[in-house]
Structures are given as structure tokens and as C-alpha cells.
């Protein structure tokens, strides 16, 4: 079974689309854990309404507002599956996302999988470009560019728990994937836009200067010395500029 963790905070405008994209999956052996980080809007009401109609959806709530990395950890602790998938509450999946990843996992015996990404703007309008997913990514390759979008990931639960990172001053998901691949694992990609990622300026990655600082903190977190971190930060900026040019 796959445990899908959806951290959410004040997501009344997008969460129904995100949840419905999960419930439409052609692979049906999953649970969806929606972890509410003390939302002040109608998020909880909307989730409860959906959960009343589908028992695969479970609402969990933090006692206090704690940030996204702690909130996902709360979902991890409550999960029952042997695999973990992440979906942010403002993103969405294509209906065959999980099915195609499971098929690839059976062929490769992969521990970590991801997909290509399509994009939409903050209003949900599609952007005519998608980020390809390489067939396989190593630790060194991932250092140069994080092609492993968090909401596209499928990972063995024991690995995700072992390498879980908490820190809203860095890209904690990037830190997790790097730590897993540093063990000598590879990540395997489905080169189809099975994730639809929402570009929102208010997100942690929306501010380019802040994102660059967080990327630097991630490199230092996984053990890179300042010289190595600077080398890969240059790669990050070049790759990011090329990506932004396509999304602009």
C-alpha cells in the first residue's frame, strides 16, 4: 500500500483539485493522509466532506502551526503503507501517475522514483512546457539540479523515515533525496508529465533569492564543504535560469 502525505495550510482554493486527482488514480491501493497545519479557512471543512465519501482519505491535525516539514513528518508517523508518496495541496497528479511508477518499480526494483512535471499558474491555467525526467539519476547528477519534484516522488517508507529532514530554512525534500542517493541508491524517472505543479510566487521556491539561499543550506546540510557547495550552487543557478526561461 502507498501512503500519500498531503500537508496543508489555508488551501481552500486548491485542495479539492489535489485530493480529487488522488482519488482518480488508476492504482487504488493507497491511503491519503491530509495533515492540517492549523488552517484558518475552509480547508478542514472541505477535507471532511470528501473523507465522508471515501474512507481512503484521513484528516490529521497538528496541535499548533508547525511548518511544512514537521507536518509531513506527522503524516509519516501516522502512515500505514510500505511506500510514501508526497502531494502538495496546491499540486495535482495525472490519473495514471502511481500506476506507471509501480510498473517502473517492478522492472527496476527501485527504492526512489519520480516523474516529469507539467506546470500551471497560480490560477490553475496550464503552461505549455514540461520538465522531462531522466531515466536514472545518481547523487552527483542530482547535486547539479533537483529534477526530483517533491510531489512526484514515490519512495520506500523505511528510507524516507531514515533520511527525513526537518528545516524550513532549506529545501528539506531535496535534502532527503540527496541523503538517500548518497547511500549509493539511484532514482528512476518516468519521463511523462504526471505531476502538475502549480507555480505560486508565495511558495518557498517562488522567491528566487530565497530559494538560492535555501539551496545553499541544503548542500551544507548534506555535508558538502563550502567549495563543493559553491561549485554545485553555480550549477543550480545555471540550470535554474534555463528552467525559468521556459516557464516565464
CSV table of C-alpha atoms in Angstrom, one decimal:
chain,number,residue,atom,x,y,z
A,1,UNK,CA,0.0,0.0,0.0
A,2,UNK,CA,1.1,3.6,-0.7
A,3,UNK,CA,0.6,6.2,2.0
A,4,UNK,CA,0.1,9.6,0.3
A,5,UNK,CA,1.0,12.6,2.6
A,6,UNK,CA,-0.6,15.9,1.9
A,7,UNK,CA,0.5,18.7,4.2
A,8,UNK,CA,-1.9,21.6,4.0
A,9,UNK,CA,-2.4,25.1,5.4
A,10,UNK,CA,-5.1,27.5,4.2
A,11,UNK,CA,-5.6,25.7,0.9
A,12,UNK,CA,-9.3,26.1,0.3
A,13,UNK,CA,-8.8,27.3,-3.2
A,14,UNK,CA,-6.7,24.3,-4.4
A,15,UNK,CA,-7.1,21.3,-2.1
A,16,UNK,CA,-10.2,19.8,-3.7
A,17,UNK,CA,-8.4,19.6,-7.1
A,18,UNK,CA,-5.4,18.0,-5.4
A,19,UNK,CA,-7.4,15.4,-3.5
A,20,UNK,CA,-9.6,14.5,-6.5
A,21,UNK,CA,-6.5,13.9,-8.6
A,22,UNK,CA,-5.5,11.3,-6.0
A,23,UNK,CA,-9.0,9.7,-5.8
A,24,UNK,CA,-9.0,9.3,-9.6
A,25,UNK,CA,-5.8,7.3,-9.6
A,26,UNK,CA,-5.9,4.0,-11.6
A,27,UNK,CA,-3.8,2.4,-8.9
A,28,UNK,CA,-6.1,2.2,-6.0
A,29,UNK,CA,-4.2,0.6,-3.1
A,30,UNK,CA,-3.5,3.8,-1.1
A,31,UNK,CA,-4.4,5.9,1.8
A,32,UNK,CA,-4.4,9.7,1.7
A,33,UNK,CA,-3.3,11.4,4.9
A,34,UNK,CA,-4.2,15.1,4.8
A,35,UNK,CA,-2.3,16.8,7.6
A,36,UNK,CA,-3.8,20.1,8.5
A,37,UNK,CA,-1.3,22.6,10.0
A,38,UNK,CA,-4.0,24.7,11.8
A,39,UNK,CA,-5.7,26.2,8.8
A,40,UNK,CA,-7.9,29.2,9.4
A,41,UNK,CA,-10.0,29.0,6.2
A,42,UNK,CA,-12.4,26.3,4.9
A,43,UNK,CA,-9.7,23.7,4.3
A,44,UNK,CA,-10.8,21.3,7.1
A,45,UNK,CA,-14.5,21.6,6.2
A,46,UNK,CA,-13.7,20.6,2.6
A,47,UNK,CA,-11.5,17.7,3.6
A,48,UNK,CA,-14.1,16.3,6.0
A,49,UNK,CA,-16.7,16.5,3.3
A,50,UNK,CA,-14.5,14.4,0.9
A,51,UNK,CA,-13.4,12.0,3.6
A,52,UNK,CA,-17.0,11.2,4.5
A,53,UNK,CA,-17.5,9.9,1.0
A,54,UNK,CA,-14.2,8.0,0.6
A,55,UNK,CA,-12.6,6.1,3.6
A,56,UNK,CA,-9.2,6.2,2.0
A,57,UNK,CA,-9.0,9.9,3.0
A,58,UNK,CA,-8.0,10.6,6.5
A,59,UNK,CA,-7.7,14.0,8.1
A,60,UNK,CA,-5.0,14.6,10.7
A,61,UNK,CA,-4.4,17.9,12.5
A,62,UNK,CA,-1.4,19.4,14.2
A,63,UNK,CA,-1.9,20.8,17.7
A,64,UNK,CA,-0.2,24.0,16.7
A,65,UNK,CA,1.1,25.6,13.5
A,66,UNK,CA,4.4,23.9,12.9
A,67,UNK,CA,5.6,24.3,9.3
A,68,UNK,CA,5.5,22.0,6.3
A,69,UNK,CA,8.5,19.7,7.2
A,70,UNK,CA,7.1,18.9,10.7
A,71,UNK,CA,3.6,18.5,9.2
A,72,UNK,CA,4.8,15.9,6.7
A,73,UNK,CA,6.6,14.1,9.5
A,74,UNK,CA,3.4,13.9,11.4
A,75,UNK,CA,1.8,12.3,8.4
A,76,UNK,CA,4.7,9.8,8.1
A,77,UNK,CA,4.3,8.8,11.7
A,78,UNK,CA,0.6,8.1,11.1
A,79,UNK,CA,1.1,6.2,7.8
A,80,UNK,CA,0.4,2.5,7.3
A,81,UNK,CA,1.8,1.9,3.8
A,82,UNK,CA,5.2,0.5,2.8
A,83,UNK,CA,5.6,3.3,0.3
A,84,UNK,CA,5.4,7.0,0.7
A,85,UNK,CA,4.2,9.5,-1.9
A,86,UNK,CA,4.0,13.2,-1.4
A,87,UNK,CA,1.5,15.6,-3.0
A,88,UNK,CA,1.3,19.3,-2.0
A,89,UNK,CA,-2.2,20.6,-1.6
A,90,UNK,CA,-1.8,23.0,-4.5
A,91,UNK,CA,-0.5,20.5,-7.0
A,92,UNK,CA,-2.2,17.6,-8.8
A,93,UNK,CA,-1.5,14.2,-10.4
A,94,UNK,CA,-2.4,12.7,-13.8
A,95,UNK,CA,-4.7,9.7,-13.2
A,96,UNK,CA,-2.1,7.1,-14.1
A,97,UNK,CA,0.8,8.6,-12.0
A,98,UNK,CA,1.0,5.9,-9.4
A,99,UNK,CA,0.3,3.0,-11.7
A,100,UNK,CA,3.2,4.0,-14.0
A,101,UNK,CA,5.6,4.4,-11.1
A,102,UNK,CA,4.6,1.0,-9.7
A,103,UNK,CA,5.2,-0.6,-13.1
A,104,UNK,CA,8.6,1.0,-13.3
A,105,UNK,CA,9.5,-0.1,-9.8
A,106,UNK,CA,8.7,-3.7,-10.6
A,107,UNK,CA,11.0,-3.5,-13.7
A,108,UNK,CA,13.9,-1.8,-11.8
A,109,UNK,CA,13.4,-2.7,-8.2
A,110,UNK,CA,13.9,1.0,-7.5
A,111,UNK,CA,13.8,2.5,-4.0
A,112,UNK,CA,13.0,6.0,-5.1
A,113,UNK,CA,11.0,7.1,-8.2
A,114,UNK,CA,9.8,10.3,-9.7
A,115,UNK,CA,8.1,11.7,-12.8
A,116,UNK,CA,8.3,14.6,-15.3
A,117,UNK,CA,6.3,17.7,-14.4
A,118,UNK,CA,3.8,19.8,-16.2
A,119,UNK,CA,3.1,23.3,-14.8
A,120,UNK,CA,0.1,25.6,-14.2
A,121,UNK,CA,0.0,29.1,-13.0
A,122,UNK,CA,-1.5,30.3,-9.7
A,123,UNK,CA,-5.0,30.3,-11.2
A,124,UNK,CA,-4.7,26.7,-12.5
A,125,UNK,CA,-4.1,27.6,-16.1
A,126,UNK,CA,-1.7,25.2,-17.9
A,127,UNK,CA,1.7,26.4,-19.0
A,128,UNK,CA,2.9,25.0,-22.4
A,129,UNK,CA,6.1,23.3,-21.3
A,130,UNK,CA,7.1,20.4,-19.1
A,131,UNK,CA,10.2,19.3,-17.2
A,132,UNK,CA,11.5,16.0,-18.5
A,133,UNK,CA,12.5,13.2,-16.1
A,134,UNK,CA,15.8,11.4,-16.9
A,135,UNK,CA,15.6,7.6,-16.8
A,136,UNK,CA,18.0,7.4,-13.9
A,137,UNK,CA,19.6,10.0,-11.5
A,138,UNK,CA,22.7,9.5,-9.3
A,139,UNK,CA,23.8,11.5,-6.3
A,140,UNK,CA,26.3,13.6,-8.3
A,141,UNK,CA,23.8,14.3,-11.0
A,142,UNK,CA,21.1,15.4,-8.5
A,143,UNK,CA,23.5,17.8,-6.9
A,144,UNK,CA,23.6,19.8,-10.2
A,145,UNK,CA,19.9,20.1,-10.5
A,146,UNK,CA,17.0,18.9,-8.4
A,147,UNK,CA,14.9,17.2,-11.1
A,148,UNK,CA,13.1,15.2,-8.5
A,149,UNK,CA,10.0,17.2,-7.8
A,150,UNK,CA,8.7,16.5,-4.3
A,151,UNK,CA,5.1,16.0,-5.4
A,152,UNK,CA,6.2,13.4,-7.9
A,153,UNK,CA,8.2,11.2,-5.5
A,154,UNK,CA,7.5,7.6,-4.6
A,155,UNK,CA,9.9,6.2,-2.0
A,156,UNK,CA,10.2,3.2,0.3
A,157,UNK,CA,8.9,4.2,3.7
A,158,UNK,CA,11.9,2.9,5.6
A,159,UNK,CA,14.3,5.0,3.5
A,160,UNK,CA,12.1,8.1,3.8
A,161,UNK,CA,12.0,7.8,7.6
A,162,UNK,CA,15.7,7.1,7.9
A,163,UNK,CA,16.7,10.2,6.0
A,164,UNK,CA,13.8,12.5,6.9
A,165,UNK,CA,15.0,16.1,7.3
A,166,UNK,CA,13.3,19.0,9.1
A,167,UNK,CA,14.3,22.5,8.4
A,168,UNK,CA,12.2,25.2,6.7
A,169,UNK,CA,15.4,27.2,6.0
A,170,UNK,CA,16.4,24.7,3.4
A,171,UNK,CA,14.8,22.5,0.7
A,172,UNK,CA,14.1,19.7,3.1
A,173,UNK,CA,12.8,17.4,0.3
A,174,UNK,CA,16.0,17.9,-1.7
A,175,UNK,CA,18.0,17.0,1.4
A,176,UNK,CA,16.1,13.8,1.8
A,177,UNK,CA,16.6,12.7,-1.8
A,178,UNK,CA,20.3,13.6,-1.7
A,179,UNK,CA,20.8,11.7,1.5
A,180,UNK,CA,19.2,8.6,0.0
A,181,UNK,CA,21.2,8.7,-3.2
A,182,UNK,CA,24.4,9.4,-1.2
A,183,UNK,CA,24.0,5.8,0.1
A,184,UNK,CA,24.6,4.6,-3.5
A,185,UNK,CA,20.9,4.3,-4.5
A,186,UNK,CA,19.6,5.6,-7.8
A,187,UNK,CA,16.4,7.4,-8.5
A,188,UNK,CA,14.4,6.3,-11.5
A,189,UNK,CA,12.1,8.6,-13.6
A,190,UNK,CA,9.0,8.2,-15.6
A,191,UNK,CA,9.5,10.7,-18.4
A,192,UNK,CA,5.9,11.8,-18.6
A,193,UNK,CA,4.3,15.0,-17.1
A,194,UNK,CA,2.4,13.0,-14.4
A,195,UNK,CA,2.7,15.8,-11.9
A,196,UNK,CA,1.0,19.1,-12.5
A,197,UNK,CA,3.0,21.6,-10.4
A,198,UNK,CA,1.5,25.0,-9.5
A,199,UNK,CA,3.8,28.0,-9.8
A,200,UNK,CA,2.9,30.3,-6.9
A,201,UNK,CA,5.0,33.3,-6.0
A,202,UNK,CA,4.1,32.9,-2.4
A,203,UNK,CA,5.6,29.4,-2.2
A,204,UNK,CA,9.0,28.9,-0.6
A,205,UNK,CA,10.5,28.3,-4.0
A,206,UNK,CA,8.7,31.2,-5.6
A,207,UNK,CA,11.3,33.8,-4.4
A,208,UNK,CA,14.4,33.2,-6.4
A,209,UNK,CA,16.9,34.7,-4.0
A,210,UNK,CA,15.4,32.9,-1.0
A,211,UNK,CA,15.3,29.7,-3.0
A,212,UNK,CA,19.1,30.0,-3.8
A,213,UNK,CA,19.9,30.6,-0.1
A,214,UNK,CA,17.8,27.5,0.8
A,215,UNK,CA,19.6,25.5,-1.8
A,216,UNK,CA,23.0,26.5,-0.3
A,217,UNK,CA,21.7,25.5,3.1
A,218,UNK,CA,20.7,22.1,1.7
A,219,UNK,CA,24.2,21.5,0.3
A,220,UNK,CA,25.7,22.3,3.6
A,221,UNK,CA,23.2,20.1,5.4
A,222,UNK,CA,24.1,17.0,3.4
A,223,UNK,CA,27.8,17.5,4.2
A,224,UNK,CA,29.3,19.5,1.3
A,225,UNK,CA,32.2,21.7,2.2
A,226,UNK,CA,32.0,25.4,1.2
A,227,UNK,CA,34.0,24.9,-2.0
A,228,UNK,CA,31.9,21.9,-3.2
A,229,UNK,CA,28.7,23.7,-2.2
A,230,UNK,CA,29.8,26.8,-4.3
A,231,UNK,CA,30.5,24.6,-7.3
A,232,UNK,CA,27.1,22.9,-7.2
A,233,UNK,CA,25.4,26.2,-6.4
A,234,UNK,CA,26.7,27.5,-9.7
A,235,UNK,CA,25.2,24.5,-11.5
A,236,UNK,CA,22.0,25.2,-9.6
A,237,UNK,CA,21.8,28.8,-10.8
A,238,UNK,CA,22.6,28.0,-14.4
A,239,UNK,CA,20.0,25.1,-14.5
A,240,UNK,CA,17.5,27.3,-12.7
A,241,UNK,CA,17.9,30.1,-15.2
A,242,UNK,CA,17.3,27.7,-18.1
A,243,UNK,CA,14.2,26.3,-16.4
A,244,UNK,CA,12.8,29.7,-15.6
A,245,UNK,CA,13.3,30.8,-19.2
A,246,UNK,CA,11.0,28.0,-20.2
A,247,UNK,CA,8.4,28.8,-17.5
A,248,UNK,CA,8.4,32.6,-18.0
